């Protein structure tokens, strides 16, 4: 699943980990593997402007999700479906730092939570009503626990080795 992460904030983030959690969530939610997602980390000023413009609220927020209206970019007469453009998740690491301190965990943990939250919003989940909140937050927790339990290859920087075998 193509997930593009761009960090335009003043705070260093683990872009590979953010892409990884997003791919994991999309996979667990059985989203088409051709689906494309963009994750953008921004500074407080830019997040504040997005928050005010799109939500009508002043000040920065932690995460915003911008779903695409067009989920299938293929032509109707195309036999192969095109990539689905899910949309954009925008994160504000500076807000994540504050929230992480208040929650007693790391900024990376907070960003994992926020990225998961944003992807779920793109997939149509919301938390405006108590039953919706219970469903979304329960699913969010289950996905994060699954991510943490999933085996991953360590990032070593070493070249991949291949087992000798017949060619």
Coordinates of C-alpha atoms in Angstrom, one line a residue, residues 14-109:
X14 CA 9.9 8.5 12.6
X15 CA 8.5 8.6 9.1
X16 CA 9.0 4.9 8.5
X17 CA 7.0 4.0 11.6
X18 CA 4.2 6.3 10.7
X19 CA 4.0 4.8 7.2
X20 CA 4.1 1.3 8.8
X21 CA 1.2 1.9 11.2
X22 CA -0.8 3.3 8.4
X23 CA -0.1 0.3 6.1
X24 CA -0.9 -2.0 9.0
X25 CA -4.3 -0.3 9.7
X26 CA -5.2 -0.2 6.1
X27 CA -4.4 -3.9 5.8
X28 CA -6.3 -4.9 8.9
X29 CA -9.3 -2.9 7.7
X30 CA -9.0 -4.8 4.4
X31 CA -8.6 -1.7 2.3
X32 CA -7.6 -2.4 -1.3
X33 CA -3.8 -2.8 -1.5
X34 CA -3.7 -0.2 -4.3
X35 CA -5.1 2.4 -2.0
X36 CA -2.9 5.5 -1.6
X37 CA -2.6 7.6 1.5
X38 CA -0.6 10.8 2.4
X39 CA 0.5 11.7 5.9
X40 CA 1.8 15.2 6.5
X41 CA 3.4 16.4 9.7
X42 CA 3.1 20.2 10.0
X43 CA 4.0 23.0 12.5
X44 CA 1.6 24.6 14.9
X45 CA 0.9 27.7 12.7
X46 CA 0.0 25.6 9.7
X47 CA -2.2 23.2 11.7
X48 CA -3.9 26.2 13.3
X49 CA -4.8 27.6 9.9
X50 CA -6.2 24.3 8.7
X51 CA -8.1 23.8 11.9
X52 CA -9.7 27.2 11.7
X53 CA -10.4 26.9 7.9
X54 CA -11.9 23.4 7.9
X55 CA -13.3 23.0 11.4
X56 CA -14.1 26.6 12.4
X57 CA -12.0 26.3 15.6
X58 CA -9.1 28.5 16.6
X59 CA -5.7 27.1 17.6
X60 CA -3.9 23.9 16.6
X61 CA -5.3 20.4 16.8
X62 CA -3.5 17.1 16.9
X63 CA -4.8 15.4 13.8
X64 CA -7.1 16.2 10.8
X65 CA -8.3 13.8 8.1
X66 CA -9.2 14.9 4.6
X67 CA -10.9 12.1 2.7
X68 CA -11.0 12.3 -1.0
X69 CA -14.4 12.4 -2.6
X70 CA -13.2 10.2 -5.5
X71 CA -12.2 6.8 -4.1
X72 CA -11.6 5.0 -7.4
X73 CA -9.5 6.8 -10.0
X74 CA -10.0 4.2 -12.8
X75 CA -12.2 4.9 -15.8
X76 CA -15.5 3.0 -15.7
X77 CA -14.6 1.1 -18.8
X78 CA -11.2 0.1 -17.4
X79 CA -11.1 -3.7 -16.6
X80 CA -8.5 -3.1 -13.8
X81 CA -9.4 -0.9 -10.9
X82 CA -7.2 2.1 -10.4
X83 CA -5.6 3.1 -7.1
X84 CA -8.0 4.4 -4.5
X85 CA -7.0 7.8 -3.2
X86 CA -8.1 7.6 0.4
X87 CA -7.0 11.1 1.3
X88 CA -4.6 12.9 3.7
X89 CA -3.9 12.6 7.4
X90 CA -2.3 15.8 8.8
X91 CA -0.5 15.5 12.1
X92 CA 1.0 18.2 14.4
X93 CA 4.0 16.8 16.3
X94 CA 4.2 19.8 18.6
X95 CA 0.6 19.1 19.8
X96 CA 1.5 15.4 20.0
X97 CA 4.4 16.2 22.3
X98 CA 2.2 18.1 24.7
X99 CA -0.5 15.3 24.7
X100 CA 2.2 12.6 25.1
X101 CA 3.6 14.3 28.2
X102 CA 0.1 14.6 29.7
X103 CA -0.6 10.9 29.0
X104 CA 2.8 9.8 30.2
X105 CA 4.0 8.2 27.1
X106 CA 6.4 9.1 24.2
X107 CA 5.7 11.4 21.3
X108 CA 6.1 8.4 18.9
X109 CA 3.4 6.5 20.8

